[in-house]
XYZ file of C-alpha atoms in Angstrom:
599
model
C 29.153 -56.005 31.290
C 27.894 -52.633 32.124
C 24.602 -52.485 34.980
C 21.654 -50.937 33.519
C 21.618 -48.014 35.800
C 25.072 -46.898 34.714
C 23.827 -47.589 30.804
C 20.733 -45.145 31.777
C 22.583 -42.636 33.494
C 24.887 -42.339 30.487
C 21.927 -41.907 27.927
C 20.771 -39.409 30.274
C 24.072 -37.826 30.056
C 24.032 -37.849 26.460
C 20.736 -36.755 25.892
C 21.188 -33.869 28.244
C 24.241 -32.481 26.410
C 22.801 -32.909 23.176
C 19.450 -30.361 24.653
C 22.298 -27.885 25.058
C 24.131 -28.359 21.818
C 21.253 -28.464 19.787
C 18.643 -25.333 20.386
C 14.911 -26.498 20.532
C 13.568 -25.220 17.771
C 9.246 -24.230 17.555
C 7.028 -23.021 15.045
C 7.397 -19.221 14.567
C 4.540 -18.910 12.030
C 2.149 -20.581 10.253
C -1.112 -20.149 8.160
C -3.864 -22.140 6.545
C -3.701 -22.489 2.647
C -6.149 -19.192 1.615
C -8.976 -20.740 -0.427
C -7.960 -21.052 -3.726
C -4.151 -21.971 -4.285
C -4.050 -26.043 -4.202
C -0.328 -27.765 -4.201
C 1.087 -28.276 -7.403
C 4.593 -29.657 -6.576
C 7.684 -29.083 -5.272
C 10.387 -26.789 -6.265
C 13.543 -27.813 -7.662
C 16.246 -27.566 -4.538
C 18.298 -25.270 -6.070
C 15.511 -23.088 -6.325
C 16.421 -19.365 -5.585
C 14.515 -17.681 -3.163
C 15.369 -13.929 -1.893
C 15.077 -14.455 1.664
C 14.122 -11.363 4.097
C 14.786 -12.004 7.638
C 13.180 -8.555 9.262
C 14.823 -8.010 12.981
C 12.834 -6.337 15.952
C 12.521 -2.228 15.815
C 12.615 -2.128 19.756
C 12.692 1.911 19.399
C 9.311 1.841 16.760
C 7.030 3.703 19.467
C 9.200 6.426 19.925
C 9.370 6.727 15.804
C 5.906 6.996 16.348
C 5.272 9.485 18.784
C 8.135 11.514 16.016
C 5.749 10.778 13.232
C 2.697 12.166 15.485
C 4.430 15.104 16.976
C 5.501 16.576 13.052
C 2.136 16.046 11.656
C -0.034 17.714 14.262
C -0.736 21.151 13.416
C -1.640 21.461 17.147
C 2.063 20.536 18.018
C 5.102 22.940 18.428
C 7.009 20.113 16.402
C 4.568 20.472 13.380
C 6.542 20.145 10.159
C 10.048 19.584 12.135
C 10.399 16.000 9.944
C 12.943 13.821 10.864
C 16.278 13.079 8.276
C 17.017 10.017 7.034
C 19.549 9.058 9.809
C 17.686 10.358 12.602
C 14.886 7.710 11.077
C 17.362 4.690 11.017
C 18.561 5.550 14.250
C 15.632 4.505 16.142
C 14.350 1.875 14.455
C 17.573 -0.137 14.296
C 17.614 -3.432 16.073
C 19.484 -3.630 19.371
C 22.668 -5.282 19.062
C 21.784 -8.649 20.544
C 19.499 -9.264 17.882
C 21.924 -8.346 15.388
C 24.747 -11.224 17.316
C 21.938 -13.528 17.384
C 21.239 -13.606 13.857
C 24.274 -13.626 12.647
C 25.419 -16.326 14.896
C 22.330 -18.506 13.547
C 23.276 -17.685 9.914
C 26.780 -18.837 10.159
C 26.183 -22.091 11.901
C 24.468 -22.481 8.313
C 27.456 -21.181 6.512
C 26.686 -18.259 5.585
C 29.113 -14.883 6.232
C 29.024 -10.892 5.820
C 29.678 -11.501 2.093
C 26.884 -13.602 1.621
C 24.219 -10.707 3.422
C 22.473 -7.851 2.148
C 21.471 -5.313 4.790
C 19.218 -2.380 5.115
C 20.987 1.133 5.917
C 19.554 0.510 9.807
C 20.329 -3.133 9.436
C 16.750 -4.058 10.503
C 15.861 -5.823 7.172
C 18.646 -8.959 6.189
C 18.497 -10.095 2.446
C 19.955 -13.337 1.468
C 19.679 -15.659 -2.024
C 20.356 -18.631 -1.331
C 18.378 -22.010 -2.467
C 15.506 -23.594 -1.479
C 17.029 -26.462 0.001
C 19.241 -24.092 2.788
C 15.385 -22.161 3.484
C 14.384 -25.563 3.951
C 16.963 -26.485 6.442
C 17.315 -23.026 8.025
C 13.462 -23.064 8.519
C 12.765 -26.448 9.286
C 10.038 -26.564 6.469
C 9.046 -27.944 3.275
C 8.375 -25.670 0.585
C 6.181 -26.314 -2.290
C 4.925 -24.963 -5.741
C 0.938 -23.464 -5.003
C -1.416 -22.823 -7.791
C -4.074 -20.131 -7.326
C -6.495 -21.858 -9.685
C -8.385 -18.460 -11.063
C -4.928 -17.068 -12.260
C -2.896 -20.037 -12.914
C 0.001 -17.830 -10.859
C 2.305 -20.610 -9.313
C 4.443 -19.273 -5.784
C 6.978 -21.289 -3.906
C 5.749 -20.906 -0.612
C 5.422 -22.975 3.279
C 2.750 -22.890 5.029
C 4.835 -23.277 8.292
C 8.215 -22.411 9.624
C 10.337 -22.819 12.281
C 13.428 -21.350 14.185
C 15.429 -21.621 17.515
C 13.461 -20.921 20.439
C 15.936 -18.053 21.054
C 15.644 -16.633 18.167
C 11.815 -15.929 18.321
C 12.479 -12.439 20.021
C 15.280 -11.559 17.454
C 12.612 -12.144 14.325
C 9.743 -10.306 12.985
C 9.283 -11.807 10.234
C 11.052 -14.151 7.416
C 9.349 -13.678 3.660
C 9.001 -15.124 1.232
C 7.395 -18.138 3.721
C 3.717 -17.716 4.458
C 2.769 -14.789 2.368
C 0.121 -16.251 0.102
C -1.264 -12.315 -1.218
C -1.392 -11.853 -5.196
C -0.219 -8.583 -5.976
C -1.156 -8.999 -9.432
C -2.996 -7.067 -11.883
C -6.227 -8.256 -11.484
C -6.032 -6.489 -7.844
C -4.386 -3.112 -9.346
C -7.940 -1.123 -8.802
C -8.631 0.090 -12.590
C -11.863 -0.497 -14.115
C -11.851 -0.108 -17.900
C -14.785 1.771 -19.897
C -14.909 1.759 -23.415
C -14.295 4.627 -25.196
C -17.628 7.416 -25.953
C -16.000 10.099 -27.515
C -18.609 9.886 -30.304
C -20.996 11.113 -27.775
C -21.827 14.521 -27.066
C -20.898 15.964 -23.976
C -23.874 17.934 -21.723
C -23.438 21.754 -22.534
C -23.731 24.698 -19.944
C -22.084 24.723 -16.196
C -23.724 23.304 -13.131
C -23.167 24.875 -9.631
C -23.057 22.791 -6.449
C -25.212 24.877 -3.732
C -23.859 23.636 -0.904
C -19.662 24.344 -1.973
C -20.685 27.080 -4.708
C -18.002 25.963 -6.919
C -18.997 25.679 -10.506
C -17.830 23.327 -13.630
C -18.702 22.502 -17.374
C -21.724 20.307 -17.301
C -18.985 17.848 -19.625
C -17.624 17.094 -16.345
C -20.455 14.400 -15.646
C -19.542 12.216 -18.224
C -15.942 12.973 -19.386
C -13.089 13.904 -16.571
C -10.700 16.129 -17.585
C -7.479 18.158 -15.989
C -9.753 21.486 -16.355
C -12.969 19.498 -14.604
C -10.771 18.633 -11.508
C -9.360 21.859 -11.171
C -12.740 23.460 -11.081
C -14.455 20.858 -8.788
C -11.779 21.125 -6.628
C -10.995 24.973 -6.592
C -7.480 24.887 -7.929
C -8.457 27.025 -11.219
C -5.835 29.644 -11.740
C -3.108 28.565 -9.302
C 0.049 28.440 -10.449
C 2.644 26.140 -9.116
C 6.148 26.336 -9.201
C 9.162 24.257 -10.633
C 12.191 25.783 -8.832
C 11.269 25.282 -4.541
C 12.249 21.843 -4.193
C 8.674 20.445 -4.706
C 7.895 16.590 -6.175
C 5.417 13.872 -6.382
C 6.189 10.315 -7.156
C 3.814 7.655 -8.289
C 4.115 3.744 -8.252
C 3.903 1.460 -10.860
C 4.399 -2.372 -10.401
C 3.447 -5.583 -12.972
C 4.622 -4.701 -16.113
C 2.514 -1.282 -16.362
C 4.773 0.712 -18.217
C 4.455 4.693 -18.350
C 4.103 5.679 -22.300
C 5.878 9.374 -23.008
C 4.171 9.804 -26.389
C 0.973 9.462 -25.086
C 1.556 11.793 -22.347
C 2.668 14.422 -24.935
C -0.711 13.522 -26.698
C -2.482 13.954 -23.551
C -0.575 17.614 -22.961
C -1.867 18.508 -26.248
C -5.298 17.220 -25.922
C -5.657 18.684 -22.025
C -2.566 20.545 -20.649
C -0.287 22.299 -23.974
C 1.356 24.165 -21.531
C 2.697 21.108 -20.410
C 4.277 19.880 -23.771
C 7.272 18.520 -24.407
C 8.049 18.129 -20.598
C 8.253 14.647 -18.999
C 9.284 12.982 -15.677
C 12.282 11.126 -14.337
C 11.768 6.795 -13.966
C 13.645 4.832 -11.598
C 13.819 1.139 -11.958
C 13.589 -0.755 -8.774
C 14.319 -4.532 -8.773
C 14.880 -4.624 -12.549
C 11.760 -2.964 -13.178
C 11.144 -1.680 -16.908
C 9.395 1.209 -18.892
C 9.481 -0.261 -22.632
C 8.484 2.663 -24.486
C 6.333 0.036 -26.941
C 3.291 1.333 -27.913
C 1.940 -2.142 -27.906
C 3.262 -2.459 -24.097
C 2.030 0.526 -22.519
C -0.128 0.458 -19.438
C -3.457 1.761 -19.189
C -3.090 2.148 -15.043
C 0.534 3.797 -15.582
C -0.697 6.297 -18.315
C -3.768 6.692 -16.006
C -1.087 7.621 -12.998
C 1.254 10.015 -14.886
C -1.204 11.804 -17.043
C -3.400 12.941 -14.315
C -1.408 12.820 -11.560
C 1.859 14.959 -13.474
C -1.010 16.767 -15.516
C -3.401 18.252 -12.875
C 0.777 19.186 -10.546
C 2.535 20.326 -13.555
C 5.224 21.606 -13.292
C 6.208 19.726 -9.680
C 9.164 17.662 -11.336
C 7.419 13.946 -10.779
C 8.876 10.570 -10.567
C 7.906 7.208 -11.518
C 8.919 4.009 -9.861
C 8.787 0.921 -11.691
C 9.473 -2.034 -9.888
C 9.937 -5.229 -11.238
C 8.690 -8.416 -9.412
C 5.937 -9.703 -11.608
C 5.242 -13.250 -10.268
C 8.182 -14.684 -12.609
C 8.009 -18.254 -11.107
C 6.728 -21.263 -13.755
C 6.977 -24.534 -12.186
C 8.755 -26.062 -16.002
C 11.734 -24.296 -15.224
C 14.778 -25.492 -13.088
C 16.057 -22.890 -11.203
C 14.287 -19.328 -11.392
C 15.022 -16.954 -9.044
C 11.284 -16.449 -6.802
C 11.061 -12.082 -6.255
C 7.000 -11.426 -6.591
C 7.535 -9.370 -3.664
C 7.574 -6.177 -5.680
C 6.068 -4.076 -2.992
C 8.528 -4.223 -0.191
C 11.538 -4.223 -2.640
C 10.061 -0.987 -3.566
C 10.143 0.215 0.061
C 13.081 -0.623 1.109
C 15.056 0.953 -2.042
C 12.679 4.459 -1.259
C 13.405 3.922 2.478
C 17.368 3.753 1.376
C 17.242 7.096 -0.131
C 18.232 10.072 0.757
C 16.306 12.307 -1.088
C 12.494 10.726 -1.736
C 9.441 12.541 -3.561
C 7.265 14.630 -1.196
C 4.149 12.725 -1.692
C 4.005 9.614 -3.496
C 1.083 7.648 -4.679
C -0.158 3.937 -5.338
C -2.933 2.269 -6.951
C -2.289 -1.457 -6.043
C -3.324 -3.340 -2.837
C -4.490 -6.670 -1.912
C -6.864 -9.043 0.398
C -5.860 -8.043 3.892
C -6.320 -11.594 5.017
C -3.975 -12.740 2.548
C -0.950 -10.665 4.205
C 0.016 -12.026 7.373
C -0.054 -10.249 10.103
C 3.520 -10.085 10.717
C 4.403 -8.836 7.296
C 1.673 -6.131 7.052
C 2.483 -4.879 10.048
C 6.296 -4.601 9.723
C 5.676 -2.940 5.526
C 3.284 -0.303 7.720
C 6.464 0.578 9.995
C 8.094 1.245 6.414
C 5.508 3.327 5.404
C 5.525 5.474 8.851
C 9.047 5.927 8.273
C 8.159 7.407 5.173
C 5.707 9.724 6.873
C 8.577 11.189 9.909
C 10.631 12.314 7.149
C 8.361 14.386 5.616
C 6.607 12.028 2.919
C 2.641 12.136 2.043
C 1.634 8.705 0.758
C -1.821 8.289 -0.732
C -3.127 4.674 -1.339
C -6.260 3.881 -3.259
C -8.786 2.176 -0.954
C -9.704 -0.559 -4.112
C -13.321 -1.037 -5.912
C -14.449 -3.863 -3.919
C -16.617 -2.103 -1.645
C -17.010 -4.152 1.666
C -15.108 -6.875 0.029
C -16.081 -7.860 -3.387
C -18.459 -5.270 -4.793
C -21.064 -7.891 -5.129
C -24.623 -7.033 -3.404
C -26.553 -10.142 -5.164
C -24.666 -12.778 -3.469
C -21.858 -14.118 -0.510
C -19.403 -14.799 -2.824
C -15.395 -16.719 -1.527
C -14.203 -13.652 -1.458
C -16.109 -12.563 1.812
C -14.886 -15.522 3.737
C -11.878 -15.725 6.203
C -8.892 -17.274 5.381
C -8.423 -18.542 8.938
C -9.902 -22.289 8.804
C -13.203 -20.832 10.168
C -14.758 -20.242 6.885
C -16.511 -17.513 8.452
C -18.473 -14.857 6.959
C -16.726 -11.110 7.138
C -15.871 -7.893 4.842
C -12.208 -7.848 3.298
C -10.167 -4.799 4.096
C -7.654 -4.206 1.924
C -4.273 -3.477 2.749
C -1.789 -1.127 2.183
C -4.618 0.994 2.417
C -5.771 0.135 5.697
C -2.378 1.023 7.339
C -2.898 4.115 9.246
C -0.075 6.036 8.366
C -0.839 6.687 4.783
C -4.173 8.357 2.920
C -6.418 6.070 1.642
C -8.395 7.635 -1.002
C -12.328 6.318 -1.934
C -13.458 7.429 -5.615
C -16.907 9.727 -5.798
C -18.600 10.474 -9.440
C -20.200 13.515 -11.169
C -20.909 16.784 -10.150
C -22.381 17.634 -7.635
C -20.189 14.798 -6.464
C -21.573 11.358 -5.079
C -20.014 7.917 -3.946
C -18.973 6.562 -7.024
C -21.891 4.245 -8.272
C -20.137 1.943 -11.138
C -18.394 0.029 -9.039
C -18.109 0.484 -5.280
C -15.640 2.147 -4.003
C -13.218 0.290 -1.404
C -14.341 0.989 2.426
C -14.046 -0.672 5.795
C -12.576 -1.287 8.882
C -8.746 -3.166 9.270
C -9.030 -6.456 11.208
C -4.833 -6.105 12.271
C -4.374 -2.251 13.012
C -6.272 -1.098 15.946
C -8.493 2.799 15.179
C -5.660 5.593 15.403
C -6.026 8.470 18.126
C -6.381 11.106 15.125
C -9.695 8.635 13.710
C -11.748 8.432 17.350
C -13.995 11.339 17.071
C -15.327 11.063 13.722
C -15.414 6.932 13.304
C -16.964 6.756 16.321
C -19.590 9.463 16.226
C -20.265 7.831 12.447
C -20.733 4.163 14.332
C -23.039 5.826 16.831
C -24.956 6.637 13.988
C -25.369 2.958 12.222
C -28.786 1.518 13.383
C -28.161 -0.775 16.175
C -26.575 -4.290 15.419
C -25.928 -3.610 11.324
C -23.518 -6.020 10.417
C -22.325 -7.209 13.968
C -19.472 -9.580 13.781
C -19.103 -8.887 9.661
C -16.651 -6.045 10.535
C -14.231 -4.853 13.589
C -15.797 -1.922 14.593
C -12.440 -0.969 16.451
C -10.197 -1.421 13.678
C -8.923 1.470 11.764
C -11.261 3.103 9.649
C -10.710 3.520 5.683
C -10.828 5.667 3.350
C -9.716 8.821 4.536
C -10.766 10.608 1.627
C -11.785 10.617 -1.804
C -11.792 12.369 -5.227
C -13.160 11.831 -8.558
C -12.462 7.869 -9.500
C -14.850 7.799 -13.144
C -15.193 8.973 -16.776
C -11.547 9.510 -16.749
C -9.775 10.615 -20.206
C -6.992 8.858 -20.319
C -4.380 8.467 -24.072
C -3.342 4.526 -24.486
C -1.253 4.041 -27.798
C -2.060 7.695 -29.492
C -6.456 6.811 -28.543
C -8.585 8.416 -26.424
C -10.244 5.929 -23.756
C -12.238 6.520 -20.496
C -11.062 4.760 -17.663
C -12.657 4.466 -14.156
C -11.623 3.156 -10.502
C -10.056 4.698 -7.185
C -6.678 4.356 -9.226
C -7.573 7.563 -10.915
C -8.762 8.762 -7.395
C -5.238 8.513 -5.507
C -2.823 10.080 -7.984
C -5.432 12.480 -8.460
C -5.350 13.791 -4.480
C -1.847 13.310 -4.416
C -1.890 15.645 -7.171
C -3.813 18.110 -4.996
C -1.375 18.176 -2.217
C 1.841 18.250 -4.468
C 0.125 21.930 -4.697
C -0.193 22.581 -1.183
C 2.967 21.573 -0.550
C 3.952 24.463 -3.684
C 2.058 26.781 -1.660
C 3.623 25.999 1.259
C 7.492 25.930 0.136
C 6.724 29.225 -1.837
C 6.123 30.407 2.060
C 9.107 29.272 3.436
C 7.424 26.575 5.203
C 7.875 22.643 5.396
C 5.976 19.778 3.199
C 2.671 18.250 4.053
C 4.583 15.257 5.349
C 1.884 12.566 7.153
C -1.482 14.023 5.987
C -4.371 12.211 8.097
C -3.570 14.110 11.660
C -4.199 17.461 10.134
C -7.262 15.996 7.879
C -9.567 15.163 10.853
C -9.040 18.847 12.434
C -7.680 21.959 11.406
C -9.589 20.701 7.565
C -12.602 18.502 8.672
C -14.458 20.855 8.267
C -13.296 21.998 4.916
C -13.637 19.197 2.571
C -16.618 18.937 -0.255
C -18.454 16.722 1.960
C -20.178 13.777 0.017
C -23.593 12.151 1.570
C -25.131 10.388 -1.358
C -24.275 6.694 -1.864
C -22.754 3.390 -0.427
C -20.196 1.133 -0.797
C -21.540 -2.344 -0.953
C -20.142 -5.434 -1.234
C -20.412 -9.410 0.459
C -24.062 -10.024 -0.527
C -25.329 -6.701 1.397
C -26.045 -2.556 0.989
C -22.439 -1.892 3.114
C -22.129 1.339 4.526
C -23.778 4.912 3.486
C -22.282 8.147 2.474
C -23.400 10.737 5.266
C -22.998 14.106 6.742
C -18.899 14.143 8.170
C -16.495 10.890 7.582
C -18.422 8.277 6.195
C -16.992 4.115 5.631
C -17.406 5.453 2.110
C -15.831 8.487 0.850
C -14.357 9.490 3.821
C -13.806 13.136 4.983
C -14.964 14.214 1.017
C -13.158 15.524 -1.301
C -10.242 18.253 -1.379
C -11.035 21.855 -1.387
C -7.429 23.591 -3.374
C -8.755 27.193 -1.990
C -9.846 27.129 1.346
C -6.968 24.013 2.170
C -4.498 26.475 1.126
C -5.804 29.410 3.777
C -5.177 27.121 6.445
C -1.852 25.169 6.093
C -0.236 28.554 5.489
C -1.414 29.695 8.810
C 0.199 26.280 10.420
């Protein structure tokens, strides 16, 4: 018989080898379940999910010193934008994450064959079923319900990996990403058509810009109001230097060509029987149904190709509408439609000049990790010349209520405490995000309130400091202390006209309101600049917000009547400068022009 002591020194043996065989594994990331979605069930185990695995960018800073260097009008670099492969060359992972990973996936059986990579290789896309996540992950997955929609997601609400690993990981989605990039958070408000009414005769003059504009512009926008408001009448673009502008349409929204052409005849005949390319992304659509055609999409294209024609345009439509019902066996779960739509942009070579979006979501509902890596994206975007606007959403300070504290204003965190919602993609600081304003002379929009804050995961940018901060010096003392992060960056940027839009939807007239019109409408503005620049043998626009708050500060229709409320309070006011509610203004075509052409 063997003596206990050599008995223990052999378990300790074993126990010691198996700590080396077997990598301790620890929880990477986790989250609380957002108020709202409640467990349903769980998902069948051959369950498809898309998985995203996104590896460290160890070389991201020096991307973004790039980015800041080519948008600074200050800067001897300005308008030098990086290519494509200068892009993915220094925000590739460093080869020992790359070994790592791959190592972990094929102790799970999976090879080359089986992985999708990104052009830098810093994004790995696998399909595989539920039950590998599961065991990959060391996690349970389970069907959620969000109980307003009835939208179902297979989602953890914790995961695991290999100690090791932690350094060689960003993030891994679809895991703990509980955000609803659904329809009801596209930022469109509806308004019933008026036509019947008469317009207001005559022309009103703004004393403080001088511009001048048919008095119809207060209750009906049109391609001819924003032209005048924003002193682009009689300039002339071009369709032969290389110019573009994209615009983003996600959900099912489908772009309607007839009632563009209707639109053309009704607002822009020179325009007539031209169009605009669509890409599908992610077996995105664009039925050509009457019946199926989406107000937000018609919204984009109409105004946003209208008010640029003839700057060839583009529209993306991804597919990635929540697809998942918990009655069927084995769908395949991709309502991630936003980052499939960056990383197909990010793969191409040639990308529109300035692109814009009119969806967002809760930036509490995004974690951290996955907000933050989608910004990267967007930066990249920015270094190689791109101008992204983003609508900053019609929630105000959170949910556009000033009655009441509604669930909405609460964090997601377990704390249940009381706080604004910033929205995000807006609130990543390298894109535009664009507040609406109203009427003429223009004010914050009143209707609904336009989207404003401060982000509670990026930190204020260098280009923000002087004007956030001399606007925060300003609030009386203690407003709102702890309801906001006074450090965080600052949103919108800027604004334009966001009501009274006249919009076509199946051959009818119908007005149509909300910062959606707002962002394809600036982008718009600066597919012109960019015209004006090209025509001068001179670079795109590119990043936008360094050369915003200086060279043009001071040159934007400034807007100091209103507030964006929200969260059971007033929010912020609209004041002399950048404001928390319309930003830096709105554009001025004539005297922006003057200026870039002198960068």
């Amino acid at each position: 018989m063997r003596s206990f002591c050599f008995t223990r020194s052999a378990v300790v043996f074993a126990l010691t080898a198996l700590a080396f065989a077997v990598p301790r594994s620890t929880v990477k990331e986790s989250v609380i379940l957002p108020r709202g979605w409640t467990k349903h069930s769980s998902p069948s185990p051959d369950h498809v999910i898309s998985l995203r695995i996104g590896l460290p960018q160890p070389n991201f800073p020096s991307l973004e010193e790039h980015l800041y260097q080519v948008s600074d009008p200050s800067h001897s670099r300005y308008g030098q934008h990086l290519s494509k492969e200068e892009v993915e060359g220094l925000i590739a992972p460093h080869p020992s994450s790359l070994d790592a990973i791959n190592n972990w996936l094929a102790t799970h059986g999976l090879e080359e064959g089986d992985l999708v990579r990104s052009p830098a290789k810093d994004w790995i896309t696998i399909r595989i079923p539920v039950s590998l996540v599961e065991k990959m992950l060391e996690t349970k997955y389970h069907v959620y319900k969000h109980e307003a929609s009835g939208d179902y997601l297979v989602r953890t609400t914790s995961y695991s990996l290999p100690e090791h690993l932690h350094e060689h990981v960003d993030v891994i989605q679809p895991t703990t990403m509980f955000g609803r990039f659904s329809s009801d958070r596209s930022t469109v408000v509806w308004l019933e058509d008026d036509s019947q009414e008469p317009d207001a005769q005559g022309q009103i003059t703004d004393a403080t810009t001088g511009l001048t504009v048919d008095a119809s512009c207060n209750t009906t926008i049109t391609i001819k109001c924003l032209q005048e408001m924003y002193n682009a009448t009689g300039y002339t673009p071009s369709a032969n230097v290389n110019n573009s502008i994209g615009l983003t349409g996600y959900l099912g929204q489908y772009a309607n060509f007839q009632d563009l052409q209707t639109f053309y005849a009704d607002q822009r005949p020179d325009a007539l029987n031209s169009s605009f390319t669509v890409v599908l992304i992610n077996n995105g659509s664009n039925s050509q149904d009457p019946s199926q055609a989406g107000i937000e999409a018609n919204l984009d294209t109409q105004f946003g190709y209208g008010l640029s024609y003839p700057v060839p345009g583009t529209f993306f439509s991804t597919g990635g509408s929540p697809p998942f019902k918990p009655d069927l066996i084995t769908p395949t779960d991709t309502n991630e439609p936003y980052l499939d739509w960056l990383n197909y942009v990010l793969a191409q070579e040639k990308v529109p000049l300035v692109i814009s979006t009119s969806y967002g979501d809760d930036e509490q509902t995004v974690p951290a990790s996955y907000a933050i890596r989608a910004c990267q994206g967007l930066a990249q975007l920015g270094a190689r010349g791109v101008s992204l606007t983003f609508s900053s959403g019609d929630g105000g300070v959170g949910d556009g209520n000033l009655n009441a504290t509604t669930q909405i204003c609460y964090t997601n965190d377990g704390r249940n405490v009381t706080r604004f919602i910033p929205s995000f993609p807006t609130s990543c600081p390298y894109v535009t995000s664009v507040g609406a304003t109203q009427h003429f002379p223009e004010v914050a929009v009143s209707r609904f309130y336009s989207g404003a804050g401060f982000s509670n995961y990026f930190t204020r940018p260098l280009y923000q400091e002087r004007a956030v901060s001399a606007y925060l010096a300003s609030l009386p003392p203690g407003l709102y202390n702890g309801l906001y992060n006074p450090y965080g960056r600052a949103y919108p940027d800027v604004s334009a006209q966001g009501d009274f839009f006249r919009v076509f939807l199946a051959g009818s007239p119908i007005k149509v309101g909300g910062t959606s019109a707002s962002s394809p409408t600036f982008a718009a503005i600066v597919a012109l600049l960019n015209d004006a620049r090209l025509k001068a043998g001179k670079r795109p626009l590119g990043f936008l917000n360094p050369l915003f708050y200086s060279i043009l500060a001071e040159d934007f229709n400034d807007v100091t009547v209103g507030h964006s409320g929200g969260c059971g309070t007033w929010g912020f006011n609209a004041t002399k400068g950048w404001d928390a509610v319309t930003g830096l203004g709105t554009p001025n075509f004539g005297k922006f022009e003057e200026k870039i052409l002198a960068c």
